[in-house]
Amino acid sequence: MCDYTSYIDKATEQFRQLLIEQLARQDKMEAGESAKDFGKMEKITVGVCGGDGIGPIIVKEAERLLRFLLADEIASGKVEIRQIEGLTIENRLALGKAIPDDTLAAIKACDVLLKGPTTTPKGGSMESANVALRRELDLYANVRPVSVPEKNIDWIFYRENTEGEYVLGSRGIEVPDKLAMDFKVTTKSGTRRIARAAFEYAKNNGKTNVAIVTKANIMKKTDGNFTAICHEVAAEYPGIEAEDWYIDIMTANLVNEAIRDRFQVFVLPNLYGDIITDEAAQIQGGVGTAGSANIGDRYAMFEAIHGSAPRMIEEGIGEYANPSSIFKAVEMMLRHIAMPVQADRLAKAMEICNETEKKVVVTGNRDGATCARFADYVMETVQKL
Ligand code: IPM
Ligand code: MG
C-alpha cells in the first residue's frame, strides 16, 4: 500500500478552497444584477475578435456584413465597432493566460462581443478561452436555436453556461498514475437564472413545453437539484408544461422523426447542452450552420457553434470555411441589441441564400464557394429585399 497522506491533505485543502469560492459565487449571483436595456442606450460598442484557425477568416466576413447592415447606425455614432486584439492561442500560451489581461479589459469596455472560435489546448492546465470568457463576463445562458422548417423542427436550447462540469474543469485532483477526479457544480442561483431565461423565452414566444434534460438518475446531487430548481421556476409559468427527460434518450429523440417535432424549448446543464447542440446543429445541416449566443445581464458574446477547424488551415482551405454559423450569431446579436429590423433582414436573406435560392454554395472545400463570395451573396440578397 502506498502512503497517500500528503495527496489527501493537499486535495482536501484544495477542495476546501473550491467550496469557499463556489459558495461566494453562488451568493454573488443571489445578490443579482439587473439586465441592460439596449433599447434605451445612446451608444452601443461592439467588440470584434477573430480568434484562431478559421476564426479570423469568418469573422472578417461577419464584420463586413455587420458594417453593411448597420451602416446608418455606425455613421450616426449610435454603434461603434472595435477590434479586440490578443485572443490568439500563440499569445495566450506565451502569456500563460486563458485571456490576456489587456484583452479582457478591452472586451469589458464593450457592450457585446462577436467572437471567432478559439483553440483549446488538450490536457495541460490552460483553460479554454471560451469558458474563461463566459465566466469572466458571467454569460450564463448559452442560447442555440435550431430550425428545419420542412421537417417541422423549431428548437431552442438554453444551455447553462457558467457552471456544471465546466466551472472547475481545469481544477480537478490527480494522484499521478493512480486516480483523477473532476468536479461538477450546480448552484441554486445559477440554475434559477437559466431556468428563468428558458421559461421567459417560452412565455414570450408562445411556446407551451419546456424539456428539462439531465441525468438525474445518476448525478443525483447536481442534476437532481437542477431538475428540482427548474420545476420551482416552472411553477411560476402555469401555461407551460415542464417535462423531465434524461440526456441519453433525448439524444435518441432528436433523431427520432416520430417525436422530435414536438419539442420546443430545452433547458439543460452545461456539458449535456454542449453535446446535444452539436447533434441538433448537425440535424439542421452541420455545425457550420448554427449560431450561438452567450447572454449575461451585463455582457453578451455571440459566436459560431463550431471550433477553429485547424485542419482546414493545415490543408490550406481556410478560405472555403462556411460563415453561416457566425452570420447566424450576427443575427442573434442584432436582436439582442434591440435592432430587430436589421436582424430580420439578415434572417430573410440567409433563408434565401441557404434554403430557397442557393446560387452560391459553400461546401467547406475547394469545390464550393469561398467564405468571402458567400458573404457578398448574402449582402447582395439583403440589398434586393
Ligand atoms: C461550444 C464549444 C466550447 C464548449 C469549447 C470550445 C470550449 O464546444 O461552444 O460548444 O465546450 O462549450
Ligand atoms: Mg460544443
CSV table of N, CA and C in Angstrom, one decimal, residues 36 38 41-48 66-67 70 73-74 77-84 105-114 137 298-302 333 336-337 339:
chain,number,residue,atom,x,y,z
A,36,LYS,N,-29.1,44.9,-18.8
A,36,LYS,CA,-29.0,46.2,-19.6
A,36,LYS,C,-30.2,46.3,-20.5
A,38,PHE,N,-30.9,47.5,-23.9
A,38,PHE,CA,-30.2,48.1,-25.1
A,38,PHE,C,-31.1,49.1,-25.9
A,41,MET,N,-30.2,52.5,-24.8
A,41,MET,CA,-28.9,53.0,-24.7
A,41,MET,C,-28.6,54.0,-25.9
A,42,GLU,N,-27.8,55.0,-25.6
A,42,GLU,CA,-27.5,56.0,-26.6
A,42,GLU,C,-26.4,55.5,-27.5
A,43,LYS,N,-25.5,54.7,-27.0
A,43,LYS,CA,-24.4,54.2,-27.8
A,43,LYS,C,-24.1,52.8,-27.4
A,44,ILE,N,-23.9,51.9,-28.4
A,44,ILE,CA,-23.6,50.5,-28.2
A,44,ILE,C,-22.2,50.2,-28.8
A,45,THR,N,-21.3,49.6,-28.0
A,45,THR,CA,-20.0,49.3,-28.5
A,45,THR,C,-19.9,47.8,-28.8
A,46,VAL,N,-19.6,47.4,-30.0
A,46,VAL,CA,-19.5,46.0,-30.4
A,46,VAL,C,-18.0,45.7,-30.5
A,47,GLY,N,-17.5,44.7,-29.8
A,47,GLY,CA,-16.1,44.3,-29.9
A,47,GLY,C,-16.1,43.1,-30.9
A,48,VAL,N,-15.1,43.1,-31.8
A,48,VAL,CA,-15.0,42.0,-32.8
A,48,VAL,C,-13.6,41.4,-32.6
A,66,LEU,N,-21.8,43.0,-40.8
A,66,LEU,CA,-22.3,43.9,-39.7
A,66,LEU,C,-22.2,45.4,-40.1
A,67,ARG,N,-21.1,45.8,-40.7
A,67,ARG,CA,-20.9,47.2,-41.1
A,67,ARG,C,-21.9,47.5,-42.2
A,70,LEU,N,-25.4,47.8,-40.5
A,70,LEU,CA,-25.5,48.9,-39.5
A,70,LEU,C,-24.9,50.2,-40.0
A,73,GLU,N,-26.3,53.3,-38.5
A,73,GLU,CA,-26.1,53.4,-37.0
A,73,GLU,C,-24.6,53.7,-36.8
A,74,ILE,N,-23.7,53.2,-37.6
A,74,ILE,CA,-22.3,53.5,-37.4
A,74,ILE,C,-22.0,54.9,-37.8
A,77,GLY,N,-23.0,57.3,-35.2
A,77,GLY,CA,-22.3,57.2,-33.9
A,77,GLY,C,-23.1,56.4,-32.8
A,78,LYS,N,-24.2,55.8,-33.2
A,78,LYS,CA,-25.0,55.0,-32.3
A,78,LYS,C,-24.3,53.7,-32.0
A,79,VAL,N,-23.6,53.2,-33.0
A,79,VAL,CA,-22.9,51.9,-32.9
A,79,VAL,C,-21.4,52.1,-33.2
A,80,GLU,N,-20.5,51.6,-32.3
A,80,GLU,CA,-19.1,51.7,-32.6
A,80,GLU,C,-18.6,50.2,-32.7
A,81,ILE,N,-17.8,49.9,-33.7
A,81,ILE,CA,-17.2,48.6,-33.8
A,81,ILE,C,-15.7,48.7,-33.5
A,82,ARG,N,-15.3,47.9,-32.5
A,82,ARG,CA,-13.9,47.9,-32.1
A,82,ARG,C,-13.2,46.6,-32.3
A,83,GLN,N,-12.0,46.6,-32.7
A,83,GLN,CA,-11.2,45.4,-32.9
A,83,GLN,C,-10.6,45.0,-31.5
A,84,ILE,N,-10.8,43.7,-31.2
A,84,ILE,CA,-10.2,43.2,-29.9
A,84,ILE,C,-9.0,42.4,-30.3
A,105,ALA,N,-9.7,43.5,-20.5
A,105,ALA,CA,-10.1,44.9,-20.2
A,105,ALA,C,-10.8,45.5,-21.4
A,106,ALA,N,-10.2,45.2,-22.6
A,106,ALA,CA,-10.8,45.8,-23.9
A,106,ALA,C,-12.1,45.2,-24.1
A,107,ILE,N,-12.3,43.9,-23.8
A,107,ILE,CA,-13.6,43.3,-24.0
A,107,ILE,C,-14.7,43.9,-23.1
A,108,LYS,N,-14.2,44.1,-21.8
A,108,LYS,CA,-15.1,44.6,-20.8
A,108,LYS,C,-15.5,46.1,-21.1
A,109,ALA,N,-14.7,46.7,-21.9
A,109,ALA,CA,-15.1,48.1,-22.3
A,109,ALA,C,-16.2,48.2,-23.4
A,110,CYS,N,-16.5,47.0,-23.9
A,110,CYS,CA,-17.6,46.9,-25.0
A,110,CYS,C,-18.8,46.4,-24.3
A,111,ASP,N,-20.0,46.5,-25.0
A,111,ASP,CA,-21.2,46.0,-24.5
A,111,ASP,C,-21.4,44.6,-25.0
A,112,VAL,N,-21.1,44.3,-26.2
A,112,VAL,CA,-21.3,43.0,-26.7
A,112,VAL,C,-20.1,42.6,-27.6
A,113,LEU,N,-19.9,41.3,-27.7
A,113,LEU,CA,-18.7,40.8,-28.4
A,113,LEU,C,-19.1,39.8,-29.5
A,114,LEU,N,-18.5,40.0,-30.7
A,114,LEU,CA,-18.7,39.0,-31.8
A,114,LEU,C,-17.3,38.3,-31.9
A,137,LEU,N,-17.3,37.2,-17.9
A,137,LEU,CA,-18.4,38.1,-18.2
A,137,LEU,C,-19.8,37.6,-17.7
A,298,ARG,N,-25.0,41.8,-17.9
A,298,ARG,CA,-24.2,43.0,-18.3
A,298,ARG,C,-23.6,42.9,-19.7
A,299,TYR,N,-23.1,41.7,-20.1
A,299,TYR,CA,-22.4,41.5,-21.3
A,299,TYR,C,-23.1,40.4,-22.1
A,300,ALA,N,-22.8,40.3,-23.4
A,300,ALA,CA,-23.2,39.2,-24.2
A,300,ALA,C,-22.2,38.9,-25.3
A,301,MET,N,-22.0,37.7,-25.6
A,301,MET,CA,-21.0,37.3,-26.6
A,301,MET,C,-21.7,36.4,-27.7
A,302,PHE,N,-21.4,36.7,-28.9
A,302,PHE,CA,-22.0,35.9,-30.0
A,302,PHE,C,-20.9,35.2,-30.8
A,333,MET,N,-27.1,38.7,-32.4
A,333,MET,CA,-26.6,39.9,-31.7
A,333,MET,C,-27.4,41.1,-32.1
A,336,HIS,N,-30.4,41.0,-30.0
A,336,HIS,CA,-30.1,41.3,-28.6
A,336,HIS,C,-29.9,42.8,-28.3
A,337,ILE,N,-29.3,43.5,-29.3
A,337,ILE,CA,-29.0,44.9,-29.1
A,337,ILE,C,-30.2,45.8,-29.6
A,339,MET,N,-32.1,45.6,-32.4
A,339,MET,CA,-32.1,46.1,-33.8
A,339,MET,C,-32.8,45.0,-34.6
